[in-house]
Protein backbone atom coordinates (compact mmCIF):
# COMPACT_ATOMS: atom_id res chain seq x y z
CA UNK A 1 0.00 0.00 0.00
CA UNK A 2 1.66 3.20 -1.18
CA UNK A 3 0.41 6.39 0.45
CA UNK A 4 -0.16 9.55 -1.56
CA UNK A 5 1.72 12.74 -0.66
CA UNK A 6 -1.40 14.29 0.88
CA UNK A 7 -1.80 11.29 3.18
CA UNK A 8 1.80 11.44 4.35
CA UNK A 9 1.46 15.21 4.90
CA UNK A 10 -1.68 14.54 6.96
CA UNK A 11 0.11 11.97 9.12
CA UNK A 12 3.07 14.33 9.65
CA UNK A 13 0.69 17.13 10.63
CA UNK A 14 -1.43 15.08 13.01
CA UNK A 15 1.60 13.59 14.73
CA UNK A 16 3.37 16.95 14.98
CA UNK A 17 0.32 18.63 16.51
CA UNK A 18 -0.36 15.69 18.83
CA UNK A 19 3.13 15.93 20.38
CA UNK A 20 1.94 18.94 22.38
CA UNK A 21 -1.82 19.44 21.90
CA UNK A 22 -1.83 22.74 23.82
CA UNK A 23 0.73 24.39 21.53
CA UNK A 24 -0.48 25.69 18.18
CA UNK A 25 1.77 24.54 15.33
CA UNK A 26 1.92 26.71 12.23
CA UNK A 27 1.61 25.33 8.72
CA UNK A 28 4.96 26.93 7.93
CA UNK A 29 6.63 25.12 10.84
CA UNK A 30 5.30 21.76 9.63
CA UNK A 31 6.19 22.47 6.00
CA UNK A 32 9.75 23.44 6.89
CA UNK A 33 10.34 20.55 9.27
CA UNK A 34 9.12 17.90 6.83
CA UNK A 35 10.31 19.72 3.68
CA UNK A 36 6.91 19.76 2.01
CA UNK A 37 4.99 22.28 -0.08
CA UNK A 38 3.15 24.83 2.09
CA UNK A 39 0.48 25.14 -0.60
CA UNK A 40 -0.27 21.41 -0.67
CA UNK A 41 0.02 21.16 3.13
CA UNK A 42 -2.54 23.95 3.60
CA UNK A 43 -5.14 21.94 1.69
CA UNK A 44 -4.40 18.90 3.85
CA UNK A 45 -4.67 20.93 7.07
CA UNK A 46 -8.06 22.31 6.00
CA UNK A 47 -9.32 18.76 5.43
CA UNK A 48 -8.03 17.65 8.84
CA UNK A 49 -9.83 20.65 10.37
CA UNK A 50 -13.10 19.73 8.63
CA UNK A 51 -12.73 16.19 9.95
CA UNK A 52 -12.36 17.53 13.51
CA UNK A 53 -8.88 16.08 14.01
CA UNK A 54 -7.12 19.45 14.08
CA UNK A 55 -8.42 22.84 15.16
CA UNK A 56 -7.25 26.02 13.47
CA UNK A 57 -6.41 29.04 15.63
CA UNK A 58 -6.08 32.30 13.72
CA UNK A 59 -4.06 35.39 14.48
CA UNK A 60 -0.78 35.99 16.27
CA UNK A 61 0.38 32.79 17.91
CA UNK A 62 -2.12 30.84 15.84
CA UNK A 63 -1.70 27.54 14.13
CA UNK A 64 -3.17 24.08 14.40
CA UNK A 65 -3.91 22.09 17.54
CA UNK A 66 -4.67 18.40 17.88
CA UNK A 67 -8.29 17.81 18.96
CA UNK A 68 -8.50 14.03 18.96
CA UNK A 69 -7.78 11.38 21.54
CA UNK A 70 -4.29 10.07 20.73
CA UNK A 71 -5.06 6.70 22.33
CA UNK A 72 -8.14 6.17 20.17
CA UNK A 73 -7.27 7.81 16.85
CA UNK A 74 -5.70 5.19 14.61
CA UNK A 75 -3.47 5.98 11.65
CA UNK A 76 -6.15 4.44 9.42
CA UNK A 77 -8.62 7.11 10.59
CA UNK A 78 -6.35 9.73 9.06
CA UNK A 79 -5.41 7.66 6.00
CA UNK A 80 -9.08 7.01 5.15
CA UNK A 81 -9.64 10.75 4.71
CA UNK A 82 -7.18 10.87 1.81
CA UNK A 83 -7.04 7.37 0.31
CA UNK A 84 -9.57 5.10 -1.37
CA UNK A 85 -9.09 2.11 0.89
CA UNK A 86 -12.07 0.11 -0.37
CA UNK A 87 -10.14 -1.99 -2.89
CA UNK A 88 -7.13 -2.09 -5.14
CA UNK A 89 -8.33 0.27 -7.84
CA UNK A 90 -7.12 -0.47 -11.33
CA UNK A 91 -5.75 -3.90 -10.43
CA UNK A 92 -7.57 -5.60 -13.32
CA UNK A 93 -6.39 -3.06 -15.89
CA UNK A 94 -2.67 -3.59 -15.41
CA UNK A 95 -0.77 -5.43 -18.17
CA UNK A 96 -0.92 -9.17 -17.61
CA UNK A 97 -3.66 -8.92 -14.95
CA UNK A 98 -6.00 -11.22 -16.90
CA UNK A 99 -3.53 -14.09 -17.02
CA UNK A 100 -3.35 -16.83 -14.39
CA UNK A 101 -0.07 -15.42 -13.08
CA UNK A 102 -1.45 -11.89 -13.12
CA UNK A 103 -4.55 -12.95 -11.18
CA UNK A 104 -2.38 -14.83 -8.67
CA UNK A 105 -0.18 -11.81 -8.21
CA UNK A 106 -3.32 -9.71 -7.74
CA UNK A 107 -4.46 -12.03 -4.95
CA UNK A 108 -1.11 -11.74 -3.17
CA UNK A 109 -1.01 -7.95 -3.55
CA UNK A 110 -4.58 -7.75 -2.25
CA UNK A 111 -3.60 -9.75 0.82
CA UNK A 112 -0.63 -7.47 1.41
CA UNK A 113 -2.94 -4.45 1.22
CA UNK A 114 -5.28 -6.04 3.78
CA UNK A 115 -2.38 -6.67 6.15
CA UNK A 116 -1.24 -3.06 5.74
CA UNK A 117 -4.77 -1.80 6.46
CA UNK A 118 -5.02 -3.97 9.58
CA UNK A 119 -1.67 -2.64 10.76
CA UNK A 120 -2.74 0.98 10.20
CA UNK A 121 -5.97 0.27 12.10
CA UNK A 122 -4.01 -1.14 15.05
CA UNK A 123 -1.47 1.70 15.43
CA UNK A 124 -2.72 4.79 17.25
CA UNK A 125 -1.33 8.30 17.30
CA UNK A 126 -0.18 7.61 20.86
CA UNK A 127 1.76 4.52 19.71
CA UNK A 128 3.40 6.51 16.92
CA UNK A 129 4.46 9.25 19.34
CA UNK A 130 5.99 6.62 21.63
CA UNK A 131 7.80 5.11 18.67
CA UNK A 132 9.11 8.53 17.61
CA UNK A 133 10.45 9.18 21.12
CA UNK A 134 12.19 5.80 21.15
CA UNK A 135 13.64 6.37 17.69
CA UNK A 136 15.00 9.71 18.85
CA UNK A 137 16.54 8.23 22.02
CA UNK A 138 18.05 5.34 20.04
CA UNK A 139 19.64 7.77 17.61
CA UNK A 140 17.72 6.56 14.57
CA UNK A 141 18.55 8.77 11.65
CA UNK A 142 22.22 8.56 12.56
CA UNK A 143 22.45 4.96 11.37
CA UNK A 144 21.74 3.33 14.72
CA UNK A 145 18.69 1.36 15.84
CA UNK A 146 15.51 0.64 13.94
CA UNK A 147 12.60 0.16 16.30
CA UNK A 148 9.38 -1.39 15.05
CA UNK A 149 5.93 -0.02 15.87
CA UNK A 150 5.14 -3.13 17.92
CA UNK A 151 8.23 -2.47 20.04
CA UNK A 152 7.03 1.05 20.82
CA UNK A 153 4.64 -0.26 23.44
CA UNK A 154 6.98 -2.91 24.88
CA UNK A 155 9.89 -2.59 27.32
CA UNK A 156 13.21 -1.27 25.95
CA UNK A 157 14.84 -4.74 25.98
CA UNK A 158 12.31 -5.76 23.32
CA UNK A 159 13.37 -2.80 21.17
CA UNK A 160 16.97 -3.99 21.24
CA UNK A 161 15.93 -7.18 19.47
CA UNK A 162 14.77 -5.15 16.46
CA UNK A 163 18.12 -3.66 15.53
CA UNK A 164 19.14 -3.63 11.93
CA UNK A 165 22.35 -5.63 11.22
PDB file of C-alpha atoms in Angstrom, residues 15-131:
ATOM      1  CA  UNK A  15       1.602  13.595  14.732  1.00  0.00           C
ATOM      2  CA  UNK A  16       3.369  16.947  14.979  1.00  0.00           C
ATOM      3  CA  UNK A  17       0.323  18.626  16.513  1.00  0.00           C
ATOM      4  CA  UNK A  18      -0.363  15.688  18.833  1.00  0.00           C
ATOM      5  CA  UNK A  19       3.132  15.929  20.379  1.00  0.00           C
ATOM      6  CA  UNK A  20       1.944  18.938  22.378  1.00  0.00           C
ATOM      7  CA  UNK A  21      -1.822  19.437  21.905  1.00  0.00           C
ATOM      8  CA  UNK A  22      -1.828  22.736  23.824  1.00  0.00           C
ATOM      9  CA  UNK A  23       0.730  24.390  21.532  1.00  0.00           C
ATOM     10  CA  UNK A  24      -0.479  25.691  18.176  1.00  0.00           C
ATOM     11  CA  UNK A  25       1.773  24.536  15.332  1.00  0.00           C
ATOM     12  CA  UNK A  26       1.921  26.714  12.227  1.00  0.00           C
ATOM     13  CA  UNK A  27       1.614  25.325   8.724  1.00  0.00           C
ATOM     14  CA  UNK A  28       4.963  26.934   7.930  1.00  0.00           C
ATOM     15  CA  UNK A  29       6.629  25.122  10.836  1.00  0.00           C
ATOM     16  CA  UNK A  30       5.300  21.757   9.632  1.00  0.00           C
ATOM     17  CA  UNK A  31       6.190  22.466   5.998  1.00  0.00           C
ATOM     18  CA  UNK A  32       9.754  23.444   6.889  1.00  0.00           C
ATOM     19  CA  UNK A  33      10.339  20.550   9.268  1.00  0.00           C
ATOM     20  CA  UNK A  34       9.118  17.904   6.825  1.00  0.00           C
ATOM     21  CA  UNK A  35      10.313  19.716   3.683  1.00  0.00           C
ATOM     22  CA  UNK A  36       6.906  19.756   2.013  1.00  0.00           C
ATOM     23  CA  UNK A  37       4.995  22.281  -0.084  1.00  0.00           C
ATOM     24  CA  UNK A  38       3.153  24.828   2.094  1.00  0.00           C
ATOM     25  CA  UNK A  39       0.479  25.145  -0.601  1.00  0.00           C
ATOM     26  CA  UNK A  40      -0.273  21.410  -0.669  1.00  0.00           C
ATOM     27  CA  UNK A  41       0.024  21.161   3.125  1.00  0.00           C
ATOM     28  CA  UNK A  42      -2.537  23.955   3.604  1.00  0.00           C
ATOM     29  CA  UNK A  43      -5.140  21.944   1.686  1.00  0.00           C
ATOM     30  CA  UNK A  44      -4.401  18.904   3.845  1.00  0.00           C
ATOM     31  CA  UNK A  45      -4.667  20.932   7.067  1.00  0.00           C
ATOM     32  CA  UNK A  46      -8.059  22.312   6.002  1.00  0.00           C
ATOM     33  CA  UNK A  47      -9.322  18.760   5.432  1.00  0.00           C
ATOM     34  CA  UNK A  48      -8.029  17.653   8.844  1.00  0.00           C
ATOM     35  CA  UNK A  49      -9.828  20.646  10.366  1.00  0.00           C
ATOM     36  CA  UNK A  50     -13.102  19.732   8.628  1.00  0.00           C
ATOM     37  CA  UNK A  51     -12.732  16.186   9.951  1.00  0.00           C
ATOM     38  CA  UNK A  52     -12.360  17.526  13.506  1.00  0.00           C
ATOM     39  CA  UNK A  53      -8.880  16.077  14.010  1.00  0.00           C
ATOM     40  CA  UNK A  54      -7.124  19.450  14.078  1.00  0.00           C
ATOM     41  CA  UNK A  55      -8.418  22.838  15.156  1.00  0.00           C
ATOM     42  CA  UNK A  56      -7.245  26.024  13.471  1.00  0.00           C
ATOM     43  CA  UNK A  57      -6.408  29.036  15.632  1.00  0.00           C
ATOM     44  CA  UNK A  58      -6.080  32.301  13.717  1.00  0.00           C
ATOM     45  CA  UNK A  59      -4.057  35.388  14.485  1.00  0.00           C
ATOM     46  CA  UNK A  60      -0.782  35.991  16.266  1.00  0.00           C
ATOM     47  CA  UNK A  61       0.385  32.787  17.910  1.00  0.00           C
ATOM     48  CA  UNK A  62      -2.123  30.836  15.843  1.00  0.00           C
ATOM     49  CA  UNK A  63      -1.695  27.537  14.133  1.00  0.00           C
ATOM     50  CA  UNK A  64      -3.174  24.080  14.396  1.00  0.00           C
ATOM     51  CA  UNK A  65      -3.910  22.088  17.539  1.00  0.00           C
ATOM     52  CA  UNK A  66      -4.666  18.403  17.878  1.00  0.00           C
ATOM     53  CA  UNK A  67      -8.293  17.806  18.961  1.00  0.00           C
ATOM     54  CA  UNK A  68      -8.500  14.031  18.965  1.00  0.00           C
ATOM     55  CA  UNK A  69      -7.785  11.376  21.537  1.00  0.00           C
ATOM     56  CA  UNK A  70      -4.287  10.071  20.733  1.00  0.00           C
ATOM     57  CA  UNK A  71      -5.058   6.703  22.326  1.00  0.00           C
ATOM     58  CA  UNK A  72      -8.137   6.175  20.167  1.00  0.00           C
ATOM     59  CA  UNK A  73      -7.269   7.815  16.853  1.00  0.00           C
ATOM     60  CA  UNK A  74      -5.695   5.186  14.608  1.00  0.00           C
ATOM     61  CA  UNK A  75      -3.471   5.977  11.652  1.00  0.00           C
ATOM     62  CA  UNK A  76      -6.152   4.445   9.421  1.00  0.00           C
ATOM     63  CA  UNK A  77      -8.624   7.113  10.591  1.00  0.00           C
ATOM     64  CA  UNK A  78      -6.351   9.731   9.057  1.00  0.00           C
ATOM     65  CA  UNK A  79      -5.412   7.660   6.003  1.00  0.00           C
ATOM     66  CA  UNK A  80      -9.079   7.007   5.151  1.00  0.00           C
ATOM     67  CA  UNK A  81      -9.639  10.755   4.708  1.00  0.00           C
ATOM     68  CA  UNK A  82      -7.177  10.874   1.813  1.00  0.00           C
ATOM     69  CA  UNK A  83      -7.041   7.368   0.307  1.00  0.00           C
ATOM     70  CA  UNK A  84      -9.572   5.100  -1.371  1.00  0.00           C
ATOM     71  CA  UNK A  85      -9.091   2.109   0.894  1.00  0.00           C
ATOM     72  CA  UNK A  86     -12.073   0.112  -0.375  1.00  0.00           C
ATOM     73  CA  UNK A  87     -10.144  -1.990  -2.893  1.00  0.00           C
ATOM     74  CA  UNK A  88      -7.131  -2.088  -5.143  1.00  0.00           C
ATOM     75  CA  UNK A  89      -8.326   0.274  -7.843  1.00  0.00           C
ATOM     76  CA  UNK A  90      -7.124  -0.471 -11.331  1.00  0.00           C
ATOM     77  CA  UNK A  91      -5.748  -3.904 -10.432  1.00  0.00           C
ATOM     78  CA  UNK A  92      -7.571  -5.599 -13.316  1.00  0.00           C
ATOM     79  CA  UNK A  93      -6.392  -3.063 -15.888  1.00  0.00           C
ATOM     80  CA  UNK A  94      -2.671  -3.594 -15.409  1.00  0.00           C
ATOM     81  CA  UNK A  95      -0.770  -5.428 -18.166  1.00  0.00           C
ATOM     82  CA  UNK A  96      -0.924  -9.167 -17.608  1.00  0.00           C
ATOM     83  CA  UNK A  97      -3.664  -8.917 -14.954  1.00  0.00           C
ATOM     84  CA  UNK A  98      -5.998 -11.216 -16.903  1.00  0.00           C
ATOM     85  CA  UNK A  99      -3.525 -14.090 -17.017  1.00  0.00           C
ATOM     86  CA  UNK A 100      -3.351 -16.828 -14.395  1.00  0.00           C
ATOM     87  CA  UNK A 101      -0.065 -15.421 -13.082  1.00  0.00           C
ATOM     88  CA  UNK A 102      -1.452 -11.889 -13.116  1.00  0.00           C
ATOM     89  CA  UNK A 103      -4.555 -12.953 -11.178  1.00  0.00           C
ATOM     90  CA  UNK A 104      -2.382 -14.832  -8.670  1.00  0.00           C
ATOM     91  CA  UNK A 105      -0.182 -11.806  -8.206  1.00  0.00           C
ATOM     92  CA  UNK A 106      -3.319  -9.710  -7.740  1.00  0.00           C
ATOM     93  CA  UNK A 107      -4.462 -12.028  -4.952  1.00  0.00           C
ATOM     94  CA  UNK A 108      -1.111 -11.741  -3.169  1.00  0.00           C
ATOM     95  CA  UNK A 109      -1.007  -7.953  -3.546  1.00  0.00           C
ATOM     96  CA  UNK A 110      -4.581  -7.752  -2.254  1.00  0.00           C
ATOM     97  CA  UNK A 111      -3.601  -9.755   0.816  1.00  0.00           C
ATOM     98  CA  UNK A 112      -0.631  -7.466   1.412  1.00  0.00           C
ATOM     99  CA  UNK A 113      -2.940  -4.451   1.218  1.00  0.00           C
ATOM    100  CA  UNK A 114      -5.283  -6.039   3.780  1.00  0.00           C
ATOM    101  CA  UNK A 115      -2.377  -6.672   6.153  1.00  0.00           C
ATOM    102  CA  UNK A 116      -1.238  -3.060   5.740  1.00  0.00           C
ATOM    103  CA  UNK A 117      -4.769  -1.802   6.459  1.00  0.00           C
ATOM    104  CA  UNK A 118      -5.017  -3.968   9.575  1.00  0.00           C
ATOM    105  CA  UNK A 119      -1.673  -2.638  10.765  1.00  0.00           C
ATOM    106  CA  UNK A 120      -2.736   0.983  10.202  1.00  0.00           C
ATOM    107  CA  UNK A 121      -5.974   0.266  12.102  1.00  0.00           C
ATOM    108  CA  UNK A 122      -4.007  -1.135  15.053  1.00  0.00           C
ATOM    109  CA  UNK A 123      -1.470   1.696  15.428  1.00  0.00           C
ATOM    110  CA  UNK A 124      -2.718   4.786  17.249  1.00  0.00           C
ATOM    111  CA  UNK A 125      -1.328   8.299  17.303  1.00  0.00           C
ATOM    112  CA  UNK A 126      -0.176   7.609  20.861  1.00  0.00           C
ATOM    113  CA  UNK A 127       1.759   4.523  19.710  1.00  0.00           C
ATOM    114  CA  UNK A 128       3.403   6.510  16.921  1.00  0.00           C
ATOM    115  CA  UNK A 129       4.458   9.246  19.336  1.00  0.00           C
ATOM    116  CA  UNK A 130       5.994   6.624  21.635  1.00  0.00           C
ATOM    117  CA  UNK A 131       7.796   5.114  18.667  1.00  0.00           C
TER     118      UNK A 131
END
